[in-house]
Amino acid sequence: MKALRALLAIVAALGVLASGAAFAQRPPTTSQEARTAAEAPLAVELAPPPRIGVATMSPGTIFFERFGHNAIVVDDPANDRPLSYNFGFFDMEEDGFIGRFVRGEMMYRLVELPLTDDLRYYEESGRGVRMQWLALDETQARSIAAALAENAKPENARYRYEYFTDNCATRVRDAIDRALGGGILEKQLKSRSQGNTYRSEAVRLASPAPWMWLGFDLGLGPAADAPLSRWEDAYVPMRLADSLRDVRLPDGRPLVSADRTLLPHRIAPEPAEFQPVWWRWTLGGLVLAGLWLALRAYAPRTAAALALGVWVVAALLGAVMLFVWLGTEHRFGWANRNLLLLGPHCALLWPGAWRALRGREPGRVFRIALTATVALATLSLFVYWITAGSAAAFQANAHWIGALLPIHAAFAFAWLRPSASVQPSSGG
């Protein structure tokens, strides 16, 4: 017990001596720890600020590469190599991925990785990469670098992806705008427009893949046809890069101080402007309608089989469009007026078409359903006409109306005119 007390007394005495020695020293910064703590902020202030750049990757050949890509590059002298902050990562193996994809509830995340690692994929796939270094001041550069590092932490990295309004390019755009103090980038880009729409850009970039082009053009509703400012255009990475080149800082200097090609583009180039010509589609629809009527005169059962095929496809496509509207968060597909041309109601025509295919009378229900189908198709033309002057309500589907309305009219002419009758034939 005495030994323990003695030990405690020694410890207490040493503590008093140590504290007394510490208080006796003047100034306290002579200790190594205090000196290091005092010098740390000064070292940060004296270190060169990071360079901030925007890397723009050209479109690839896989469906999720068709729109290109953006990343922010932070080249900090304090690090041994530049870092790429990439907002375009997703995990197909994640639980519920397919369901969220279908419902429009995709989760993406920001990933920090060495620029060389990020570029390797694009080099191997032949996709070009363009680097634009930004003329940010020291405070702005440090601000965006710190914000990205914080955002890339696992607890902060995930975000709800929205194809047109919250993607890898818009996240880059918004990060730059915040670093500039908020409003500089947005103000300059929102005051300009190139006349693009979400639909026109999506259809243009998807055009090398017909199935993808068809999905966008048929599946998008009127919300995709409002004219875009260049701020909204920036959902396309290449449009963002072009817009950054035109932005000016408050002192008149260009935002982009240097524009370099890091990797050459070795595959098919970015698609050019693409705009369906409505009268060509209308001419095609008239020709197909005329050919079908001619075929029905000689082979009515074959013609009925073709009509049944059209109505099966129409009903299935319509069911998908209706599901997108009522069952998903894909809001740019809501209220799609192509449902008037290709709708689930076409399934009501299947039994009568099957009877006509067998050489029998289609029946009264078939005639009622066919009357409703051609009436809805005609209504689509009227709706297009009355909304043509409204940016908020207009849907650019004149080419689909031109192609499909003549075909619906041909079916109605064949089966609804008073003298129409099914003539069994061995032909076809």
Tab-separated table of C-alpha atoms in Angstrom:
chain	number	residue	atom	x	y	z
A	1	MET	CA	0.000	0.000	0.000
A	2	LYS	CA	2.834	2.332	0.886
A	3	ALA	CA	4.522	1.445	-2.373
A	4	LEU	CA	1.364	2.355	-4.282
A	5	ARG	CA	1.074	5.687	-2.493
A	6	ALA	CA	4.692	6.420	-3.240
A	7	LEU	CA	4.188	5.629	-6.895
A	8	LEU	CA	1.142	7.919	-7.068
A	9	ALA	CA	3.060	10.687	-5.388
A	10	ILE	CA	5.881	10.379	-7.882
A	11	VAL	CA	3.442	10.492	-10.789
A	12	ALA	CA	1.726	13.551	-9.319
A	13	ALA	CA	5.025	15.269	-8.770
A	14	LEU	CA	6.130	14.582	-12.310
A	15	GLY	CA	2.832	15.985	-13.522
A	16	VAL	CA	3.304	19.179	-11.569
A	17	LEU	CA	6.853	19.530	-12.822
A	18	ALA	CA	5.776	18.922	-16.389
A	19	SER	CA	2.966	21.433	-16.168
A	20	GLY	CA	5.172	23.943	-14.459
A	21	ALA	CA	7.823	23.538	-17.130
A	22	ALA	CA	5.243	24.022	-19.825
A	23	PHE	CA	3.863	27.186	-18.275
A	24	ALA	CA	7.394	28.466	-17.663
A	25	GLN	CA	8.409	28.242	-21.338
A	26	ARG	CA	8.071	31.461	-23.395
A	27	PRO	CA	6.827	31.405	-26.074
A	28	PRO	CA	4.976	28.028	-26.244
A	29	THR	CA	5.638	27.831	-30.004
A	30	THR	CA	9.168	26.620	-29.304
A	31	SER	CA	7.761	23.100	-28.886
A	32	GLN	CA	7.771	21.008	-32.071
A	33	GLU	CA	4.045	20.231	-31.858
A	34	ALA	CA	3.009	23.843	-31.414
A	35	ARG	CA	5.318	24.986	-34.183
A	36	THR	CA	3.901	22.395	-36.579
A	37	ALA	CA	0.338	23.401	-35.709
A	38	ALA	CA	1.114	27.056	-36.273
A	39	GLU	CA	2.860	26.448	-39.581
A	40	ALA	CA	0.171	24.174	-41.055
A	41	PRO	CA	-2.301	26.931	-42.093
A	42	LEU	CA	0.562	28.987	-43.471
A	43	ALA	CA	1.746	26.019	-45.533
A	44	VAL	CA	-1.740	25.618	-46.996
A	45	GLU	CA	-1.871	29.294	-47.876
A	46	LEU	CA	1.541	29.227	-49.533
A	47	ALA	CA	0.925	25.987	-51.491
A	48	PRO	CA	-0.066	26.544	-55.128
A	49	PRO	CA	-3.836	26.211	-55.671
A	50	PRO	CA	-5.162	23.251	-57.647
A	51	ARG	CA	-5.982	23.530	-61.320
A	52	ILE	CA	-9.594	22.722	-62.158
A	53	GLY	CA	-10.594	21.291	-65.515
A	54	VAL	CA	-13.594	19.743	-67.236
A	55	ALA	CA	-13.010	16.533	-69.177
A	56	THR	CA	-15.546	15.812	-71.925
A	57	MET	CA	-15.752	12.296	-73.343
A	58	SER	CA	-17.196	11.793	-76.827
A	59	PRO	CA	-20.101	9.365	-77.400
A	60	GLY	CA	-19.445	5.637	-77.468
A	61	THR	CA	-21.207	2.683	-79.065
A	62	ILE	CA	-22.950	1.132	-76.031
A	63	PHE	CA	-26.423	2.515	-75.321
A	64	PHE	CA	-25.434	4.211	-72.054
A	65	GLU	CA	-22.418	5.810	-73.790
A	66	ARG	CA	-24.393	7.417	-76.622
A	67	PHE	CA	-24.732	10.791	-74.898
A	68	GLY	CA	-21.062	11.240	-73.994
A	69	HIS	CA	-19.764	12.067	-70.535
A	70	ASN	CA	-18.231	14.763	-68.319
A	71	ALA	CA	-15.960	14.743	-65.278
A	72	ILE	CA	-14.232	17.412	-63.201
A	73	VAL	CA	-10.454	17.122	-62.928
A	74	VAL	CA	-8.569	18.459	-59.907
A	75	ASP	CA	-4.821	18.784	-60.475
A	76	ASP	CA	-3.511	19.592	-57.001
A	77	PRO	CA	0.282	19.980	-56.580
A	78	ALA	CA	-0.146	18.480	-53.111
A	79	ASN	CA	-1.154	15.176	-54.742
A	80	ASP	CA	1.098	13.007	-56.848
A	81	ARG	CA	-1.374	12.893	-59.768
A	82	PRO	CA	-4.557	14.604	-61.006
A	83	LEU	CA	-7.879	13.272	-59.751
A	84	SER	CA	-11.035	12.776	-61.772
A	85	TYR	CA	-14.407	13.340	-60.096
A	86	ASN	CA	-16.833	11.265	-62.116
A	87	PHE	CA	-20.597	11.471	-61.467
A	88	GLY	CA	-21.448	8.644	-63.861
A	89	PHE	CA	-21.025	5.458	-61.835
A	90	PHE	CA	-23.804	2.943	-61.199
A	91	ASP	CA	-23.850	-0.685	-60.107
A	92	MET	CA	-25.887	-3.151	-62.157
A	93	GLU	CA	-25.328	-5.794	-59.463
A	94	GLU	CA	-26.984	-3.661	-56.804
A	95	ASP	CA	-30.172	-5.099	-55.306
A	96	GLY	CA	-33.253	-3.787	-57.081
A	97	PHE	CA	-31.285	-2.164	-59.903
A	98	ILE	CA	-33.593	-3.343	-62.693
A	99	GLY	CA	-36.738	-2.340	-60.826
A	100	ARG	CA	-35.414	1.147	-60.089
A	101	PHE	CA	-34.282	1.496	-63.700
A	102	VAL	CA	-37.769	0.638	-64.971
A	103	ARG	CA	-39.486	2.933	-62.466
A	104	GLY	CA	-37.143	5.850	-63.169
A	105	GLU	CA	-35.573	5.792	-59.706
A	106	MET	CA	-31.962	5.190	-60.692
A	107	MET	CA	-29.225	5.872	-58.150
A	108	TYR	CA	-25.843	7.034	-59.428
A	109	ARG	CA	-22.785	8.068	-57.448
A	110	LEU	CA	-19.745	10.303	-57.596
A	111	VAL	CA	-16.400	8.496	-57.635
A	112	GLU	CA	-12.952	9.995	-57.087
A	113	LEU	CA	-10.219	8.202	-59.031
A	114	PRO	CA	-6.866	8.993	-60.653
A	115	LEU	CA	-7.332	10.689	-64.006
A	116	THR	CA	-5.074	8.132	-65.698
A	117	ASP	CA	-7.353	5.326	-64.515
A	118	ASP	CA	-10.443	7.167	-65.726
A	119	LEU	CA	-8.911	7.835	-69.146
A	120	ARG	CA	-7.825	4.242	-69.663
A	121	TYR	CA	-11.372	3.064	-70.369
A	122	TYR	CA	-11.962	5.770	-72.975
A	123	GLU	CA	-8.639	5.126	-74.659
A	124	GLU	CA	-9.392	1.406	-74.933
A	125	SER	CA	-12.850	2.058	-76.401
A	126	GLY	CA	-11.595	4.651	-78.906
A	127	ARG	CA	-13.530	7.568	-77.419
A	128	GLY	CA	-12.032	11.032	-77.628
A	129	VAL	CA	-11.452	13.145	-74.520
A	130	ARG	CA	-11.266	16.933	-74.459
A	131	MET	CA	-9.871	18.883	-71.484
A	132	GLN	CA	-10.862	22.461	-70.682
A	133	TRP	CA	-8.863	24.143	-67.922
A	134	LEU	CA	-10.843	26.819	-66.088
A	135	ALA	CA	-9.603	30.278	-65.129
A	136	LEU	CA	-10.698	30.062	-61.491
A	137	ASP	CA	-9.038	32.130	-58.800
A	138	GLU	CA	-7.386	30.503	-55.800
A	139	THR	CA	-10.452	30.684	-53.567
A	140	GLN	CA	-12.735	29.249	-56.236
A	141	ALA	CA	-10.321	26.437	-57.095
A	142	ARG	CA	-9.869	25.410	-53.471
A	143	SER	CA	-13.610	25.665	-52.890
A	144	ILE	CA	-14.585	23.305	-55.707
A	145	ALA	CA	-11.777	20.862	-54.843
A	146	ALA	CA	-12.901	20.700	-51.204
A	147	ALA	CA	-16.573	20.391	-52.159
A	148	LEU	CA	-15.862	17.526	-54.544
A	149	ALA	CA	-13.725	15.683	-51.996
A	150	GLU	CA	-16.546	15.961	-49.462
A	151	ASN	CA	-19.182	14.951	-52.023
A	152	ALA	CA	-17.160	11.871	-53.004
A	153	LYS	CA	-17.265	10.409	-49.494
A	154	PRO	CA	-19.343	7.203	-49.470
A	155	GLU	CA	-22.037	8.735	-47.274
A	156	ASN	CA	-22.482	11.662	-49.697
A	157	ALA	CA	-21.718	10.153	-53.096
A	158	ARG	CA	-25.097	8.728	-54.147
A	159	TYR	CA	-27.716	10.809	-55.910
A	160	ARG	CA	-31.057	10.300	-57.649
A	161	TYR	CA	-30.336	10.253	-61.369
A	162	GLU	CA	-32.691	11.983	-63.786
A	163	TYR	CA	-31.888	11.536	-67.444
A	164	PHE	CA	-32.362	15.131	-68.577
A	165	THR	CA	-32.149	17.310	-65.480
A	166	ASP	CA	-29.779	15.630	-63.015
A	167	ASN	CA	-27.017	13.639	-64.674
A	168	CYS	CA	-23.229	13.523	-64.975
A	169	ALA	CA	-23.132	16.726	-67.037
A	170	THR	CA	-25.602	18.830	-65.035
A	171	ARG	CA	-23.746	17.925	-61.826
A	172	VAL	CA	-20.516	19.226	-63.374
A	173	ARG	CA	-22.310	22.373	-64.550
A	174	ASP	CA	-23.788	23.042	-61.109
A	175	ALA	CA	-20.484	22.457	-59.294
A	176	ILE	CA	-18.746	25.018	-61.510
A	177	ASP	CA	-21.568	27.516	-61.047
A	178	ARG	CA	-21.348	27.206	-57.250
A	179	ALA	CA	-17.570	27.666	-57.348
A	180	LEU	CA	-18.053	30.881	-59.321
A	181	GLY	CA	-20.264	32.225	-56.555
A	182	GLY	CA	-23.591	31.106	-57.970
A	183	GLY	CA	-25.433	32.613	-60.899
A	184	ILE	CA	-22.585	33.631	-63.211
A	185	LEU	CA	-22.731	30.511	-65.346
A	186	GLU	CA	-26.493	30.099	-65.040
A	187	LYS	CA	-27.242	33.732	-65.887
A	188	GLN	CA	-25.157	33.715	-69.061
A	189	LEU	CA	-26.403	30.350	-70.327
A	190	LYS	CA	-30.090	30.831	-69.501
A	191	SER	CA	-30.199	33.965	-71.637
A	192	ARG	CA	-29.187	32.026	-74.762
A	193	SER	CA	-30.795	29.247	-76.782
A	194	GLN	CA	-29.971	27.182	-79.848
A	195	GLY	CA	-33.569	26.016	-80.290
A	196	ASN	CA	-32.889	22.477	-79.098
A	197	THR	CA	-35.297	20.366	-77.066
A	198	TYR	CA	-34.782	17.329	-74.875
A	199	ARG	CA	-36.368	15.259	-77.635
A	200	SER	CA	-34.295	16.692	-80.486
A	201	GLU	CA	-31.036	16.087	-78.620
A	202	ALA	CA	-32.027	12.613	-77.432
A	203	VAL	CA	-33.176	11.549	-80.900
A	204	ARG	CA	-30.045	12.994	-82.518
A	205	LEU	CA	-27.627	11.202	-80.204
A	206	ALA	CA	-29.607	7.945	-80.265
A	207	SER	CA	-29.947	7.915	-84.067
A	208	PRO	CA	-27.069	5.436	-84.692
A	209	ALA	CA	-29.091	2.820	-82.745
A	210	PRO	CA	-32.561	2.554	-84.383
A	211	TRP	CA	-34.180	0.791	-81.423
A	212	MET	CA	-32.911	3.489	-79.062
A	213	TRP	CA	-34.019	6.271	-81.391
A	214	LEU	CA	-37.468	4.669	-81.689
A	215	GLY	CA	-37.787	4.371	-77.924
A	216	PHE	CA	-36.990	8.035	-77.336
A	217	ASP	CA	-39.089	9.400	-80.184
A	218	LEU	CA	-42.179	7.324	-79.451
A	219	GLY	CA	-41.783	7.290	-75.685
A	220	LEU	CA	-41.267	10.981	-74.912
A	221	GLY	CA	-44.254	13.197	-74.205
A	222	PRO	CA	-44.847	16.956	-74.532
A	223	ALA	CA	-42.552	17.843	-71.617
A	224	ALA	CA	-39.609	16.877	-73.838
A	225	ASP	CA	-40.499	19.424	-76.531
A	226	ALA	CA	-40.142	22.737	-74.680
A	227	PRO	CA	-37.328	24.876	-76.165
A	228	LEU	CA	-34.169	24.692	-74.055
A	229	SER	CA	-31.795	27.396	-72.931
A	230	ARG	CA	-28.103	26.623	-73.174
A	231	TRP	CA	-28.189	26.042	-69.414
A	232	GLU	CA	-30.659	23.191	-69.959
A	233	ASP	CA	-28.824	22.086	-73.113
A	234	ALA	CA	-25.909	21.288	-70.823
A	235	TYR	CA	-27.455	17.934	-69.933
A	236	VAL	CA	-25.548	16.845	-73.051
A	237	PRO	CA	-21.825	16.803	-72.135
A	238	MET	CA	-20.652	18.105	-75.508
A	239	ARG	CA	-23.127	21.009	-75.321
A	240	LEU	CA	-21.785	21.884	-71.874
A	241	ALA	CA	-18.221	21.941	-73.199
A	242	ASP	CA	-19.231	24.237	-76.064
A	243	SER	CA	-21.084	26.559	-73.686
A	244	LEU	CA	-18.189	26.790	-71.217
A	245	ARG	CA	-16.026	28.069	-74.038
A	246	ASP	CA	-18.369	31.061	-74.490
A	247	VAL	CA	-18.736	32.041	-70.818
A	248	ARG	CA	-17.012	35.197	-69.568
A	249	LEU	CA	-15.922	35.986	-66.016
A	250	PRO	CA	-16.925	39.314	-64.406
A	251	ASP	CA	-13.580	40.850	-65.414
A	252	GLY	CA	-14.161	39.921	-69.053
A	253	ARG	CA	-11.756	36.997	-69.232
A	254	PRO	CA	-12.980	33.714	-70.755
A	255	LEU	CA	-13.839	31.017	-68.234
A	256	VAL	CA	-11.856	28.458	-70.254
A	257	SER	CA	-8.167	29.312	-70.176
A	258	ALA	CA	-7.001	26.323	-72.239
A	259	ASP	CA	-8.759	23.755	-74.428
A	260	ARG	CA	-6.796	20.592	-75.224
A	261	THR	CA	-7.383	17.168	-76.767
A	262	LEU	CA	-6.235	14.440	-74.393
A	263	LEU	CA	-7.329	11.471	-76.507
A	264	PRO	CA	-8.253	11.349	-80.201
A	265	HIS	CA	-11.695	10.062	-81.176
A	266	ARG	CA	-11.235	6.875	-83.238
A	267	ILE	CA	-14.800	5.611	-83.652
A	268	ALA	CA	-17.926	7.009	-85.351
A	269	PRO	CA	-18.279	10.760	-84.758
A	270	GLU	CA	-21.035	12.432	-82.777
A	271	PRO	CA	-24.262	12.390	-84.850
A	272	ALA	CA	-25.189	15.551	-86.713
A	273	GLU	CA	-28.480	17.406	-86.291
A	274	PHE	CA	-31.450	15.113	-86.906
A	275	GLN	CA	-34.998	16.286	-87.633
A	276	PRO	CA	-37.713	13.984	-89.027
A	277	VAL	CA	-39.383	15.458	-92.123
A	278	TRP	CA	-43.108	15.065	-91.546
A	279	TRP	CA	-44.190	15.056	-95.187
A	280	ARG	CA	-41.877	12.154	-96.021
A	281	TRP	CA	-43.403	10.141	-93.212
A	282	THR	CA	-46.885	11.107	-94.428
A	283	LEU	CA	-46.015	10.035	-97.945
A	284	GLY	CA	-44.746	6.728	-96.591
A	285	GLY	CA	-47.964	6.241	-94.621
A	286	LEU	CA	-50.102	6.956	-97.688
A	287	VAL	CA	-48.110	4.500	-99.803
A	288	LEU	CA	-48.401	1.745	-97.186
A	289	ALA	CA	-52.128	2.395	-96.804
A	290	GLY	CA	-52.638	2.206	-100.570
A	291	LEU	CA	-50.634	-1.012	-100.864
A	292	TRP	CA	-52.640	-2.592	-98.060
A	293	LEU	CA	-55.954	-1.664	-99.709
A	294	ALA	CA	-54.733	-3.118	-102.998
A	295	LEU	CA	-53.652	-6.309	-101.243
A	296	ARG	CA	-57.025	-6.641	-99.527
A	297	ALA	CA	-58.801	-6.575	-102.879
A	298	TYR	CA	-56.949	-9.743	-103.927
A	299	ALA	CA	-56.003	-11.439	-100.653
A	300	PRO	CA	-58.315	-10.249	-97.851
A	301	ARG	CA	-57.151	-12.844	-95.349
A	302	THR	CA	-53.510	-11.874	-95.835
A	303	ALA	CA	-54.504	-8.234	-95.444
A	304	ALA	CA	-56.355	-9.115	-92.231
A	305	ALA	CA	-53.227	-10.861	-90.935
A	306	LEU	CA	-51.176	-7.720	-91.587
A	307	ALA	CA	-53.778	-5.556	-89.853
A	308	LEU	CA	-53.759	-7.912	-86.874
A	309	GLY	CA	-49.974	-7.594	-86.705
A	310	VAL	CA	-50.230	-3.798	-86.717
A	311	TRP	CA	-52.795	-3.832	-83.910
A	312	VAL	CA	-50.775	-6.253	-81.806
A	313	VAL	CA	-47.699	-4.031	-82.052
A	314	ALA	CA	-49.811	-0.906	-81.451
A	315	ALA	CA	-51.415	-2.350	-78.318
A	316	LEU	CA	-48.110	-3.537	-76.870
A	317	LEU	CA	-46.355	-0.227	-77.524
A	318	GLY	CA	-49.345	1.603	-76.096
A	319	ALA	CA	-49.277	-0.538	-72.962
A	320	VAL	CA	-45.633	0.397	-72.427
A	321	MET	CA	-46.331	4.113	-72.952
A	322	LEU	CA	-49.298	3.967	-70.577
A	323	PHE	CA	-47.174	2.227	-67.944
A	324	VAL	CA	-44.467	4.891	-68.295
A	325	TRP	CA	-47.114	7.547	-67.678
A	326	LEU	CA	-49.035	5.956	-64.813
A	327	GLY	CA	-46.482	3.643	-63.217
A	328	THR	CA	-43.065	5.311	-63.329
A	329	GLU	CA	-41.180	8.485	-62.468
A	330	HIS	CA	-40.107	9.010	-66.102
A	331	ARG	CA	-41.978	12.327	-66.159
A	332	PHE	CA	-40.790	13.245	-69.648
A	333	GLY	CA	-42.830	10.298	-70.911
A	334	TRP	CA	-46.064	11.346	-69.203
A	335	ALA	CA	-49.195	12.367	-71.139
A	336	ASN	CA	-47.724	10.969	-74.350
A	337	ARG	CA	-50.076	11.790	-77.227
A	338	ASN	CA	-48.756	8.919	-79.286
A	339	LEU	CA	-51.185	6.908	-77.158
A	340	LEU	CA	-53.901	8.271	-79.465
A	341	LEU	CA	-52.163	6.538	-82.374
A	342	LEU	CA	-50.783	3.449	-80.668
A	343	GLY	CA	-52.786	2.534	-77.604
A	344	PRO	CA	-53.830	-0.478	-75.532
A	345	HIS	CA	-57.341	0.000	-76.948
A	346	CYS	CA	-56.060	-1.634	-80.156
A	347	ALA	CA	-56.228	-4.956	-78.302
A	348	LEU	CA	-60.030	-4.756	-78.670
A	349	LEU	CA	-59.517	-5.276	-82.400
A	350	TRP	CA	-57.655	-8.562	-82.058
A	351	PRO	CA	-60.677	-10.946	-81.918
A	352	GLY	CA	-62.382	-9.361	-84.937
A	353	ALA	CA	-59.137	-9.304	-86.912
A	354	TRP	CA	-58.663	-12.990	-86.113
A	355	ARG	CA	-62.162	-13.741	-87.408
A	356	ALA	CA	-61.428	-11.762	-90.583
A	357	LEU	CA	-58.193	-13.717	-90.939
A	358	ARG	CA	-60.263	-16.911	-90.827
A	359	GLY	CA	-62.566	-15.528	-93.529
A	360	ARG	CA	-65.484	-14.668	-91.232
A	361	GLU	CA	-67.365	-11.466	-90.392
A	362	PRO	CA	-65.374	-9.430	-87.790
A	363	GLY	CA	-68.484	-8.571	-85.778
A	364	ARG	CA	-70.170	-5.553	-84.220
A	365	VAL	CA	-67.701	-5.072	-81.334
A	366	PHE	CA	-64.872	-4.964	-83.857
A	367	ARG	CA	-66.592	-2.210	-85.818
A	368	ILE	CA	-67.192	-0.138	-82.685
A	369	ALA	CA	-63.568	-0.566	-81.587
A	370	LEU	CA	-62.304	0.292	-85.075
A	371	THR	CA	-64.463	3.428	-85.145
A	372	ALA	CA	-63.001	4.500	-81.790
A	373	THR	CA	-59.458	3.738	-82.975
A	374	VAL	CA	-59.654	5.847	-86.114
A	375	ALA	CA	-61.430	8.612	-84.158
A	376	LEU	CA	-58.582	8.742	-81.615
A	377	ALA	CA	-56.001	8.795	-84.400
A	378	THR	CA	-57.850	11.698	-86.020
A	379	LEU	CA	-58.030	13.444	-82.650
A	380	SER	CA	-54.222	13.323	-82.442
A	381	LEU	CA	-54.045	15.552	-85.530
A	382	PHE	CA	-56.527	18.018	-84.019
A	383	VAL	CA	-54.605	18.145	-80.708
A	384	TYR	CA	-51.349	18.703	-82.579
A	385	TRP	CA	-52.901	21.595	-84.473
A	386	ILE	CA	-54.387	23.411	-81.461
A	387	THR	CA	-51.196	23.064	-79.356
A	388	ALA	CA	-48.730	23.988	-82.102
A	389	GLY	CA	-48.302	27.509	-80.728
A	390	SER	CA	-47.847	26.485	-77.090
A	391	ALA	CA	-44.334	25.715	-75.877
A	392	ALA	CA	-45.739	24.085	-72.738
A	393	ALA	CA	-48.338	21.814	-74.395
A	394	PHE	CA	-46.870	21.030	-77.814
A	395	GLN	CA	-45.647	17.537	-78.718
A	396	ALA	CA	-43.504	17.124	-81.832
A	397	ASN	CA	-45.157	14.014	-83.271
A	398	ALA	CA	-46.367	15.268	-86.670
A	399	HIS	CA	-44.311	12.606	-88.428
A	400	TRP	CA	-45.958	9.806	-86.441
A	401	ILE	CA	-49.405	11.250	-87.149
A	402	GLY	CA	-48.531	11.488	-90.837
A	403	ALA	CA	-47.322	7.889	-90.949
A	404	LEU	CA	-50.035	6.188	-88.898
A	405	LEU	CA	-53.237	8.138	-89.554
A	406	PRO	CA	-53.441	7.017	-93.235
A	407	ILE	CA	-53.039	3.397	-92.143
A	408	HIS	CA	-55.811	3.692	-89.542
A	409	ALA	CA	-57.974	5.392	-92.178
A	410	ALA	CA	-57.333	2.555	-94.649
A	411	PHE	CA	-58.436	-0.029	-92.083
A	412	ALA	CA	-61.582	1.993	-91.368
A	413	PHE	CA	-62.352	2.392	-95.071
A	414	ALA	CA	-62.006	-1.332	-95.628
A	415	TRP	CA	-64.212	-2.502	-92.759
A	416	LEU	CA	-66.543	0.379	-91.888
A	417	ARG	CA	-67.938	1.548	-95.223
A	418	PRO	CA	-71.510	0.356	-95.790
A	419	SER	CA	-70.601	-1.926	-98.669
A	420	ALA	CA	-67.670	-3.497	-96.829
A	421	SER	CA	-67.862	-7.231	-96.459
A	422	VAL	CA	-65.411	-9.997	-95.886
A	423	GLN	CA	-64.913	-12.027	-98.980
A	424	PRO	CA	-63.401	-15.405	-98.213
A	425	SER	CA	-60.571	-16.096	-100.533
A	426	SER	CA	-58.126	-18.879	-101.004
A	427	GLY	CA	-55.494	-16.297	-101.888
A	428	GLY	CA	-53.026	-15.289	-99.181
